[in-house]
Amino acid sequence: MAPGFAAAALLPGASFAQRALLSKDRLIVRSGRPEDLETPAQLLNSWITPNELFFVRSHFYTPIIDASSWRLQVDGNVENVLILTLDDIRRMPAATITATLECAGNGRAFFDPPVAGVQWRKGAVGTATWTGVRLADVLYRAGVTANTRYVWLDAADQGIGAAPDFIRSLPIEKAMQRETLLAYEMNGEPLPVSHGFPLRAIVPGWEGAYSVKWLTHLQASTRDHDGAFVQAGYRYPRKPVAPGTLVAAADTVPLRDMPVKSIVTAPGPDAMVPAGVPLTVAGFAWAGEAEISRVDVSTDGGGTWQPAQLGRDRARYAWRQFEYVWRTPAAGLHRVLSRATDTRGMTQPAVPAWNPAGYVWNGIDAVAVHAGTAVPQRAADPAVAPGGDSALLNARCLICHDAELIAQQRLDAAGWEREVSKMIGWGAPVTGAERERLIADLVRLFPAHRPVAP
Ligand SMILES: Nc1nc2c(c(=O)[nH]1)N[C@H]1C(S)=C(S)[C@@H](COP(=O)(O)O)O[C@H]1N2
Ligand SMILES: [Mo]
């Protein structure tokens, strides 16, 4: 654990420099270190999300990779082990797709009771045009054997402390699909460092964690990977559970494609608009591997619904823009909602099923619109602890995490206890005597159960 923490101390400067390079400074910093950045929904206003606005989700510190010495190794159940340079990969036939990428935890902040994890609201989603090689072409070139069932994807990032390595396992059917890529370009530019330079997977329609960044190693296997990011993370209860229930890993199944969802991006939250003047309500809708068949908008809090118009830009795995012109907003406060339906016949629920890790929030979206009235002040989100300071927390937690990642949690004592135990398991240097004090400080400093509404 000690070497990991020591190395960590070197990295904040590097991650800051990368952010400056990409000027990600309009994004919401859910965590600066590791880098978790959310796009404010009102900045999502084009079918293609510019690289500077694209959300970032990284579990660990961003690896800085020298492209000339970087290699991709392909081994396991193959006839020829491959060790490919970036040039080798760029010389293979190129493929380009436009695909939406969404983090499984997008919308986690809306779950009640709260669950631990990055408290994403609406903006852990974006759409880019990705260029690379088909994963299938690489696997054919390696002579992948017929009994292969999974491809394990491993990358250059390393667990902080004793945290497990980020390795994902992709079923062979999805790996062989022609749209599944190993991408080296994003929106016509070399893949930015934060998004996986020099090479990342793009697994369109599936939750974002399959799209492994900073790839270094593909392994073909007859079995699923047994690491924590396959057997514990990115899983969903097999059967519905009562909110707040803990679920054993054996009672879960892996998440794969994403459910139907839409977000309103214009007007922005708590917008003040003139009364009696037409207002365009706009946003995006997507549905994993399915297509959007319709989006409906309500301007009266869900009492009545009108069909929105779908944008002309489309691609098999990309979101659709939608637009609805609201003719005459009367003076007063309105709740404007969007609700998408997909070609599977699925529609967004009012409140999605609660699950222990807070995945796949796809509730009907809502924004408050104030027509012709003054905007009421909303309390700002606490960025840091309101209730004082904890030397123990500073010394034991902030060596790896930024304060805001801790402050955004909405956990009770039992929730903090689980998180602290997990972190101790992952190498946080907390002694037995400190453990209880640390949990007490977290409970005192960060009030539990602050509800967050869309
Ligand atoms: N190596 C590596 N790949 C990774 C991750 C990571 O932490 N390490 N995060 C995953 C998750 S959870 C998501 S949602 C997407 C986010 O991609 P982005 O940061 O380019 O938006 O990357 C995935 N690929
Ligand atoms: Mo994610």
Coordinates of C-alpha atoms and ligand atoms in Angstrom, one line a residue:
M1 CA 0.0 0.0 0.0
A2 CA 2.8 2.4 0.9
P3 CA 4.3 2.6 -2.6
G4 CA 0.8 3.3 -4.1
F5 CA 0.3 6.2 -1.7
A6 CA 3.8 7.6 -2.4
A7 CA 3.3 7.4 -6.1
A8 CA -0.1 9.1 -5.7
A9 CA 1.6 12.2 -4.3
L10 CA 3.3 12.8 -7.6
L11 CA 0.2 12.8 -9.7
P12 CA -2.0 15.8 -8.9
G13 CA 0.2 18.0 -11.0
A14 CA 0.0 15.7 -14.0
S15 CA -3.8 15.4 -13.8
F16 CA -4.1 19.2 -13.5
A17 CA -1.9 19.7 -16.6
Q18 CA -4.1 17.3 -18.6
R19 CA -7.2 19.2 -17.6
A20 CA -5.6 22.4 -18.6
L21 CA -4.7 20.9 -22.0
L22 CA -8.3 19.8 -22.6
S23 CA -9.7 22.9 -20.9
K24 CA -12.3 20.8 -19.0
D25 CA -12.8 23.8 -16.8
R26 CA -16.5 24.1 -17.6
L27 CA -17.3 20.7 -16.1
I28 CA -18.4 19.9 -12.6
V29 CA -15.6 18.4 -10.5
R30 CA -17.1 15.5 -8.7
S31 CA -13.5 14.4 -7.9
G32 CA -10.3 16.1 -9.1
R33 CA -8.1 13.2 -8.1
P34 CA -8.9 10.7 -9.5
E35 CA -10.6 12.6 -12.2
D36 CA -14.4 12.5 -12.3
L37 CA -15.9 15.4 -14.2
E38 CA -19.6 15.9 -15.0
T39 CA -21.0 17.9 -17.9
P40 CA -23.6 20.5 -16.7
A41 CA -26.7 19.3 -18.6
Q42 CA -27.4 22.8 -20.0
L43 CA -24.0 22.7 -21.8
L44 CA -25.1 19.6 -23.8
N45 CA -26.6 21.3 -26.8
S46 CA -25.2 19.6 -29.9
W47 CA -25.6 16.0 -31.2
I48 CA -21.8 15.5 -30.9
T49 CA -20.4 16.4 -27.5
P50 CA -17.1 18.4 -28.0
N51 CA -14.1 16.7 -26.3
E52 CA -13.7 19.6 -23.8
L53 CA -17.3 19.0 -22.6
F54 CA -17.2 15.2 -22.5
F55 CA -17.6 13.8 -19.0
V56 CA -14.7 11.9 -17.4
R57 CA -15.0 8.9 -15.2
S58 CA -11.7 7.4 -13.9
H59 CA -11.5 5.1 -10.9
F60 CA -7.8 5.7 -10.4
Y61 CA -5.1 8.2 -11.3
T62 CA -4.7 8.9 -15.0
P63 CA -1.7 7.0 -16.5
I64 CA 0.6 9.1 -18.7
I65 CA 1.6 6.9 -21.6
D66 CA 4.4 7.3 -24.0
A67 CA 2.9 6.3 -27.3
S68 CA 6.2 5.1 -28.8
S69 CA 6.9 2.5 -26.1
W70 CA 3.3 1.6 -25.6
R71 CA 2.2 -1.9 -26.8
L72 CA -1.1 -3.8 -26.9
Q73 CA -0.7 -7.5 -26.0
V74 CA -3.3 -9.9 -27.2
D75 CA -3.0 -13.4 -25.7
G76 CA -4.9 -16.2 -23.9
N77 CA -7.1 -18.4 -26.1
V78 CA -5.4 -17.4 -29.4
E79 CA -3.3 -19.1 -32.0
N80 CA -0.8 -16.2 -32.3
V81 CA 0.0 -13.9 -29.4
L82 CA 0.1 -10.4 -30.8
I83 CA 2.2 -7.5 -29.5
L84 CA 1.1 -4.5 -31.4
T85 CA 2.4 -0.9 -31.6
L86 CA 0.1 2.0 -32.2
D87 CA 1.4 2.2 -35.8
D88 CA 0.6 -1.5 -36.3
I89 CA -3.0 -0.7 -35.2
R90 CA -3.3 2.4 -37.3
R91 CA -2.2 0.4 -40.4
M92 CA -5.2 -2.0 -40.0
P93 CA -8.5 -1.1 -41.7
A94 CA -10.1 1.8 -39.8
A95 CA -13.7 2.1 -38.7
T96 CA -15.6 5.1 -37.5
I97 CA -18.8 5.1 -35.4
T98 CA -20.8 7.7 -33.5
A99 CA -21.9 6.4 -30.2
T100 CA -23.3 7.6 -26.9
L101 CA -21.3 6.7 -23.8
E102 CA -23.1 6.8 -20.4
C103 CA -21.7 5.9 -17.0
A104 CA -23.8 3.2 -15.2
G105 CA -23.9 5.5 -12.2
N106 CA -25.3 8.5 -14.1
G107 CA -28.2 9.8 -11.9
R108 CA -27.0 8.1 -8.8
A109 CA -27.6 11.3 -6.8
F110 CA -31.3 10.9 -7.4
F111 CA -31.6 7.6 -5.5
D112 CA -33.4 7.6 -2.2
P113 CA -32.2 6.2 0.2
P114 CA -28.7 7.5 -0.9
V115 CA -26.0 5.1 -2.1
A116 CA -22.3 5.5 -1.9
G117 CA -20.3 6.5 -5.1
V118 CA -19.8 9.5 -7.3
Q119 CA -23.0 11.5 -7.0
W120 CA -23.6 12.0 -10.7
R121 CA -26.7 13.9 -11.7
K122 CA -27.6 14.2 -15.4
G123 CA -24.3 14.8 -17.1
A124 CA -22.2 11.5 -17.0
V125 CA -23.2 11.0 -20.6
G126 CA -22.0 12.2 -24.0
T127 CA -21.8 11.3 -27.7
A128 CA -18.7 11.3 -29.8
T129 CA -17.4 10.0 -33.2
W130 CA -14.8 7.3 -32.5
T131 CA -12.3 6.0 -35.0
G132 CA -10.1 3.0 -34.5
V133 CA -10.0 -0.7 -35.5
R134 CA -12.7 -3.2 -35.0
L135 CA -12.0 -5.4 -32.0
A136 CA -13.1 -8.4 -34.1
D137 CA -10.4 -7.7 -36.6
V138 CA -7.7 -7.7 -33.9
L139 CA -9.2 -11.0 -32.5
Y140 CA -9.3 -12.6 -35.9
R141 CA -5.7 -11.5 -36.5
A142 CA -4.7 -13.2 -33.2
G143 CA -6.6 -16.4 -34.3
V144 CA -9.0 -16.4 -31.4
T145 CA -10.1 -19.9 -30.7
A146 CA -13.7 -21.1 -31.2
N147 CA -14.3 -21.9 -27.5
T148 CA -13.6 -18.3 -26.4
R149 CA -16.5 -16.8 -24.4
Y150 CA -15.0 -13.6 -22.9
V151 CA -12.4 -11.1 -23.8
W152 CA -10.7 -9.5 -20.7
L153 CA -9.7 -5.9 -21.1
D154 CA -6.9 -4.6 -18.9
A155 CA -5.3 -1.1 -18.9
A156 CA -2.4 0.9 -17.7
D157 CA -4.1 2.4 -14.7
Q158 CA -3.5 0.8 -11.3
G159 CA -5.6 0.5 -8.2
I160 CA -4.8 3.1 -5.6
G161 CA -3.3 1.5 -2.5
A162 CA -4.4 -2.1 -2.5
A163 CA -7.5 -1.5 -4.5
P164 CA -8.1 -4.1 -7.3
D165 CA -7.0 -3.5 -10.8
F166 CA -9.6 -2.2 -13.3
I167 CA -10.2 -5.2 -15.5
R168 CA -13.4 -5.8 -17.4
S169 CA -14.7 -8.9 -19.2
L170 CA -16.6 -8.6 -22.5
P171 CA -18.8 -11.4 -23.8
I172 CA -17.4 -12.7 -27.1
E173 CA -20.7 -12.0 -29.0
K174 CA -20.4 -8.2 -28.2
A175 CA -16.7 -8.2 -28.8
M176 CA -17.2 -9.6 -32.3
Q177 CA -19.9 -7.1 -33.2
R178 CA -18.7 -4.8 -36.0
E179 CA -19.4 -1.6 -34.1
T180 CA -17.2 -2.6 -31.1
L181 CA -14.0 -0.7 -31.6
L182 CA -10.5 -0.1 -30.2
A183 CA -10.5 3.6 -30.7
Y184 CA -7.5 5.9 -31.2
E185 CA -9.4 9.0 -32.2
M186 CA -12.3 10.9 -30.6
N187 CA -14.1 13.5 -32.7
G188 CA -11.3 13.6 -35.2
E189 CA -8.5 14.2 -32.6
P190 CA -6.1 11.8 -31.1
L191 CA -7.8 10.3 -28.0
P192 CA -7.3 12.8 -25.2
V193 CA -5.3 11.5 -22.2
S194 CA -8.4 11.7 -19.9
H195 CA -10.4 9.6 -22.4
G196 CA -7.8 6.8 -22.7
F197 CA -4.8 7.8 -24.8
P198 CA -3.5 6.1 -26.8
L199 CA -6.2 3.4 -27.2
R200 CA -9.6 2.5 -25.6
A201 CA -12.4 0.2 -26.2
I202 CA -15.8 1.5 -27.4
V203 CA -18.6 -0.9 -26.6
P204 CA -21.6 1.0 -28.0
G205 CA -25.0 0.7 -26.2
W206 CA -23.5 -0.9 -23.1
E207 CA -22.8 0.9 -19.8
G208 CA -19.6 2.9 -20.0
A209 CA -17.3 0.7 -17.9
Y210 CA -17.0 -1.8 -20.7
S211 CA -15.3 1.0 -22.7
V212 CA -11.9 0.5 -21.0
K213 CA -9.4 3.3 -21.4
W214 CA -5.6 3.2 -21.7
L215 CA -5.8 -0.4 -23.0
T216 CA -2.6 -2.5 -22.7
H217 CA -3.8 -6.1 -22.7
L218 CA -6.6 -8.2 -24.2
Q219 CA -6.9 -11.8 -23.1
A220 CA -9.3 -14.3 -24.7
S221 CA -10.8 -16.7 -22.2
T222 CA -13.3 -19.5 -21.8
R223 CA -14.4 -18.0 -18.5
D224 CA -15.5 -14.8 -17.0
H225 CA -12.9 -12.7 -15.2
D226 CA -13.0 -13.1 -11.4
G227 CA -11.8 -9.6 -10.4
A228 CA -13.8 -7.1 -8.3
F229 CA -14.8 -4.9 -11.3
V230 CA -16.6 -8.0 -12.8
Q231 CA -17.8 -10.0 -9.9
A232 CA -18.7 -7.1 -7.5
G233 CA -19.0 -3.9 -9.6
Y234 CA -21.4 -3.2 -12.4
R235 CA -23.9 -5.7 -11.3
Y236 CA -27.7 -5.3 -10.7
P237 CA -30.1 -7.3 -8.5
R238 CA -31.6 -10.3 -10.2
K239 CA -34.9 -9.5 -8.6
P240 CA -36.4 -6.2 -7.4
V241 CA -35.3 -5.3 -3.9
A242 CA -36.8 -3.0 -1.3
P243 CA -35.0 0.3 -1.2
G244 CA -32.0 0.2 1.2
T245 CA -31.5 -3.6 1.0
L246 CA -28.0 -5.0 0.7
V247 CA -27.8 -7.7 -2.0
A248 CA -25.3 -10.5 -2.1
A249 CA -23.2 -10.7 -5.3
A250 CA -24.7 -14.2 -6.0
D251 CA -28.1 -12.5 -6.4
T252 CA -26.9 -10.1 -9.1
V253 CA -26.4 -10.1 -12.8
P254 CA -23.9 -8.1 -14.8
L255 CA -25.2 -4.8 -16.3
R256 CA -24.9 -4.7 -20.1
D257 CA -27.0 -2.4 -22.3
M258 CA -28.5 0.8 -21.0
P259 CA -32.3 1.4 -20.6
V260 CA -34.3 4.0 -22.3
K261 CA -33.7 7.5 -21.0
S262 CA -34.0 11.2 -21.8
I263 CA -32.8 14.5 -20.3
V264 CA -34.0 18.1 -20.7
T265 CA -31.0 20.3 -21.4
A266 CA -32.8 23.5 -22.4
P267 CA -34.1 25.4 -20.6
G268 CA -31.5 24.9 -17.9
P269 CA -32.4 24.2 -14.2
D270 CA -34.4 27.0 -12.6
A271 CA -34.4 29.0 -15.8
M272 CA -36.2 32.4 -15.7
V273 CA -38.1 33.0 -19.0
P274 CA -40.7 35.6 -20.1
A275 CA -44.3 34.6 -19.8
G276 CA -46.5 34.3 -22.9
V277 CA -43.6 33.9 -25.3
P278 CA -42.8 30.6 -27.1
L279 CA -40.1 28.6 -25.4
T280 CA -38.2 25.7 -26.9
V281 CA -37.8 22.7 -24.7
A282 CA -34.9 20.5 -25.9
G283 CA -32.8 17.6 -24.8
F284 CA -31.5 14.1 -25.7
A285 CA -32.9 10.6 -25.6
W286 CA -31.1 7.3 -25.9
A287 CA -31.8 3.6 -25.3
G288 CA -28.7 1.4 -25.2
E289 CA -28.9 -1.1 -28.1
A290 CA -32.5 -0.1 -29.0
E291 CA -33.6 3.0 -30.8
I292 CA -35.8 5.8 -29.6
S293 CA -39.3 5.6 -31.0
R294 CA -40.7 8.8 -29.4
V295 CA -40.2 11.5 -26.8
D296 CA -43.1 13.2 -25.0
V297 CA -42.9 16.5 -23.2
S298 CA -45.1 17.8 -20.4
T299 CA -45.2 21.4 -19.3
D300 CA -47.7 20.8 -16.5
G301 CA -45.8 18.5 -14.2
G302 CA -47.0 15.3 -16.0
G303 CA -50.7 16.1 -16.3
T304 CA -50.7 16.1 -20.1
W305 CA -48.1 15.1 -22.7
Q306 CA -47.2 16.3 -26.2
P307 CA -45.0 14.6 -28.7
A308 CA -41.6 16.2 -29.2
Q309 CA -39.9 16.3 -32.6
L310 CA -36.8 14.1 -33.0
G311 CA -33.7 15.5 -34.5
R312 CA -32.4 14.4 -37.9
D313 CA -28.9 13.4 -36.8
R314 CA -28.9 9.7 -36.0
A315 CA -26.7 6.7 -35.7
R316 CA -27.4 3.2 -34.5
Y317 CA -25.9 3.7 -31.0
A318 CA -26.2 7.4 -30.6
W319 CA -28.7 9.5 -28.8
R320 CA -31.4 11.6 -30.6
Q321 CA -32.0 15.2 -30.0
F322 CA -35.5 16.3 -29.3
E323 CA -37.3 19.6 -29.4
Y324 CA -40.8 20.8 -28.4
V325 CA -42.0 24.4 -28.8
W326 CA -44.1 25.4 -25.8
R327 CA -46.4 28.1 -27.2
T328 CA -47.5 30.1 -24.2
P329 CA -45.9 29.5 -20.8
A330 CA -48.2 31.3 -18.3
A331 CA -46.6 33.3 -15.5
G332 CA -45.6 31.2 -12.6
L333 CA -43.5 28.1 -11.7
H334 CA -43.7 25.1 -14.1
R335 CA -42.3 21.6 -14.0
V336 CA -41.2 20.6 -17.5
L337 CA -40.7 16.9 -18.1
S338 CA -39.4 14.6 -20.8
R339 CA -40.3 10.9 -21.2
A340 CA -38.7 8.7 -23.9
T341 CA -40.0 5.4 -25.3
D342 CA -37.8 3.0 -27.2
T343 CA -38.4 0.4 -30.0
R344 CA -38.5 -2.4 -27.3
G345 CA -41.7 -0.6 -26.1
M346 CA -40.0 0.5 -22.8
T347 CA -40.8 3.9 -21.3
Q348 CA -39.0 5.8 -18.6
P349 CA -40.5 5.2 -15.1
A350 CA -41.3 8.1 -12.8
V351 CA -38.9 6.5 -10.2
P352 CA -36.5 3.8 -11.3
A353 CA -36.0 0.7 -9.2
W354 CA -33.6 1.3 -6.3
N355 CA -30.5 -0.8 -6.4
P356 CA -27.5 -1.0 -3.9
A357 CA -24.9 0.6 -6.2
G358 CA -27.3 3.3 -7.7
Y359 CA -26.9 2.2 -11.3
V360 CA -29.0 3.0 -14.4
W361 CA -31.2 5.9 -13.1
N362 CA -33.6 6.5 -16.0
G363 CA -36.5 8.4 -14.3
I364 CA -38.6 10.8 -16.3
D365 CA -36.5 14.0 -16.3
A366 CA -37.7 17.4 -15.0
V367 CA -36.6 21.0 -14.9
A368 CA -38.2 23.9 -13.0
V369 CA -39.0 26.9 -15.2
H370 CA -40.0 30.2 -13.8
A371 CA -42.0 32.2 -16.3
G372 CA -42.2 35.9 -15.6
T373 CA -41.4 35.6 -12.0
A374 CA -38.4 36.1 -9.8
V375 CA -36.2 33.1 -9.3
P376 CA -36.3 31.7 -5.8
Q377 CA -32.8 31.1 -4.3
R378 CA -31.9 27.4 -4.0
A379 CA -29.4 26.5 -1.4
A380 CA -26.0 25.8 -2.9
D381 CA -24.6 22.3 -2.6
P382 CA -22.2 21.9 0.2
A383 CA -18.8 21.6 -1.4
V384 CA -17.0 21.0 1.8
A385 CA -18.0 20.0 5.3
P386 CA -20.3 22.5 6.9
G387 CA -19.6 21.2 10.4
G388 CA -15.9 21.8 10.9
D389 CA -12.8 19.9 10.4
S390 CA -11.3 16.5 11.1
A391 CA -7.5 16.1 11.3
L392 CA -8.0 12.3 10.9
L393 CA -10.0 12.7 7.7
N394 CA -7.4 15.1 6.3
A395 CA -4.6 12.7 7.1
R396 CA -6.2 9.4 6.2
C397 CA -8.6 10.1 3.4
L398 CA -7.4 13.2 1.5
I399 CA -4.1 11.6 0.6
C400 CA -6.0 9.7 -2.1
H401 CA -9.3 11.6 -2.6
D402 CA -10.4 15.1 -2.9
A403 CA -12.7 16.5 -0.2
E404 CA -15.6 17.0 -2.6
L405 CA -15.8 13.3 -3.4
I406 CA -16.4 12.7 0.3
A407 CA -18.6 15.7 0.9
Q408 CA -21.1 14.7 -1.9
Q409 CA -22.0 11.4 -0.2
R410 CA -25.3 11.3 1.6
L411 CA -24.6 8.4 3.9
D412 CA -25.7 7.4 7.4
A413 CA -23.4 5.8 9.9
A414 CA -23.9 2.3 8.5
G415 CA -23.1 3.6 5.0
W416 CA -19.9 5.3 6.2
E417 CA -18.9 2.2 8.1
R418 CA -19.1 0.2 4.9
E419 CA -17.1 2.7 2.9
V420 CA -14.4 3.1 5.5
S421 CA -14.1 -0.7 5.8
K422 CA -13.9 -1.0 2.0
M423 CA -11.1 1.6 1.9
I424 CA -9.2 -0.1 4.7
G425 CA -9.5 -3.3 2.7
W426 CA -8.0 -1.3 -0.2
G427 CA -5.1 -0.2 1.8
A428 CA -6.1 3.0 3.5
P429 CA -3.7 3.4 6.5
V430 CA -6.4 3.6 9.2
T431 CA -5.6 1.9 12.5
G432 CA -8.1 -0.1 14.5
A433 CA -8.3 2.7 17.1
E434 CA -8.8 5.4 14.4
R435 CA -11.6 3.6 12.6
E436 CA -14.4 4.5 15.0
R437 CA -13.3 8.1 15.3
L438 CA -13.1 8.5 11.6
I439 CA -16.6 7.1 11.1
A440 CA -17.9 9.4 13.8
D441 CA -16.2 12.4 12.1
L442 CA -17.7 11.5 8.8
V443 CA -21.2 11.2 10.3
R444 CA -20.8 14.5 12.1
L445 CA -19.4 16.5 9.2
F446 CA -21.5 15.2 6.3
P447 CA -25.3 15.1 7.2
A448 CA -27.0 12.0 5.9
H449 CA -29.9 11.7 3.6
R450 CA -30.0 15.0 1.9
P451 CA -32.5 14.3 -0.9
V452 CA -31.6 15.5 -4.4
A453 CA -34.3 16.1 -7.0
P454 CA -33.7 16.0 -10.7
Ligands
LIG1 N1 -8.8 1.9 -17.6 C1 -10.0 2.4 -17.2 N2 -11.0 2.4 -18.2 C2 -12.2 3.0 -17.8 C3 -12.5 3.5 -16.5 C4 -11.4 3.4 -15.6 O1 -11.5 3.8 -14.4 N3 -10.2 2.9 -16.0 N4 -13.7 4.0 -16.2 C5 -14.8 3.4 -17.0 C6 -16.1 4.0 -16.8 S1 -16.8 3.6 -15.3 C7 -16.7 4.9 -17.7 S2 -18.3 5.4 -17.4 C8 -16.0 5.3 -18.9 C9 -16.0 6.8 -19.0 O2 -15.3 7.2 -20.1 P1 -14.8 8.7 -20.3 O3 -14.0 9.1 -19.1 O4 -14.0 8.8 -21.5 O5 -16.1 9.6 -20.3 O6 -14.7 4.8 -19.0 C10 -14.5 3.5 -18.5 N5 -13.2 3.0 -18.8
MO2 MO -19.0 4.3 -15.4

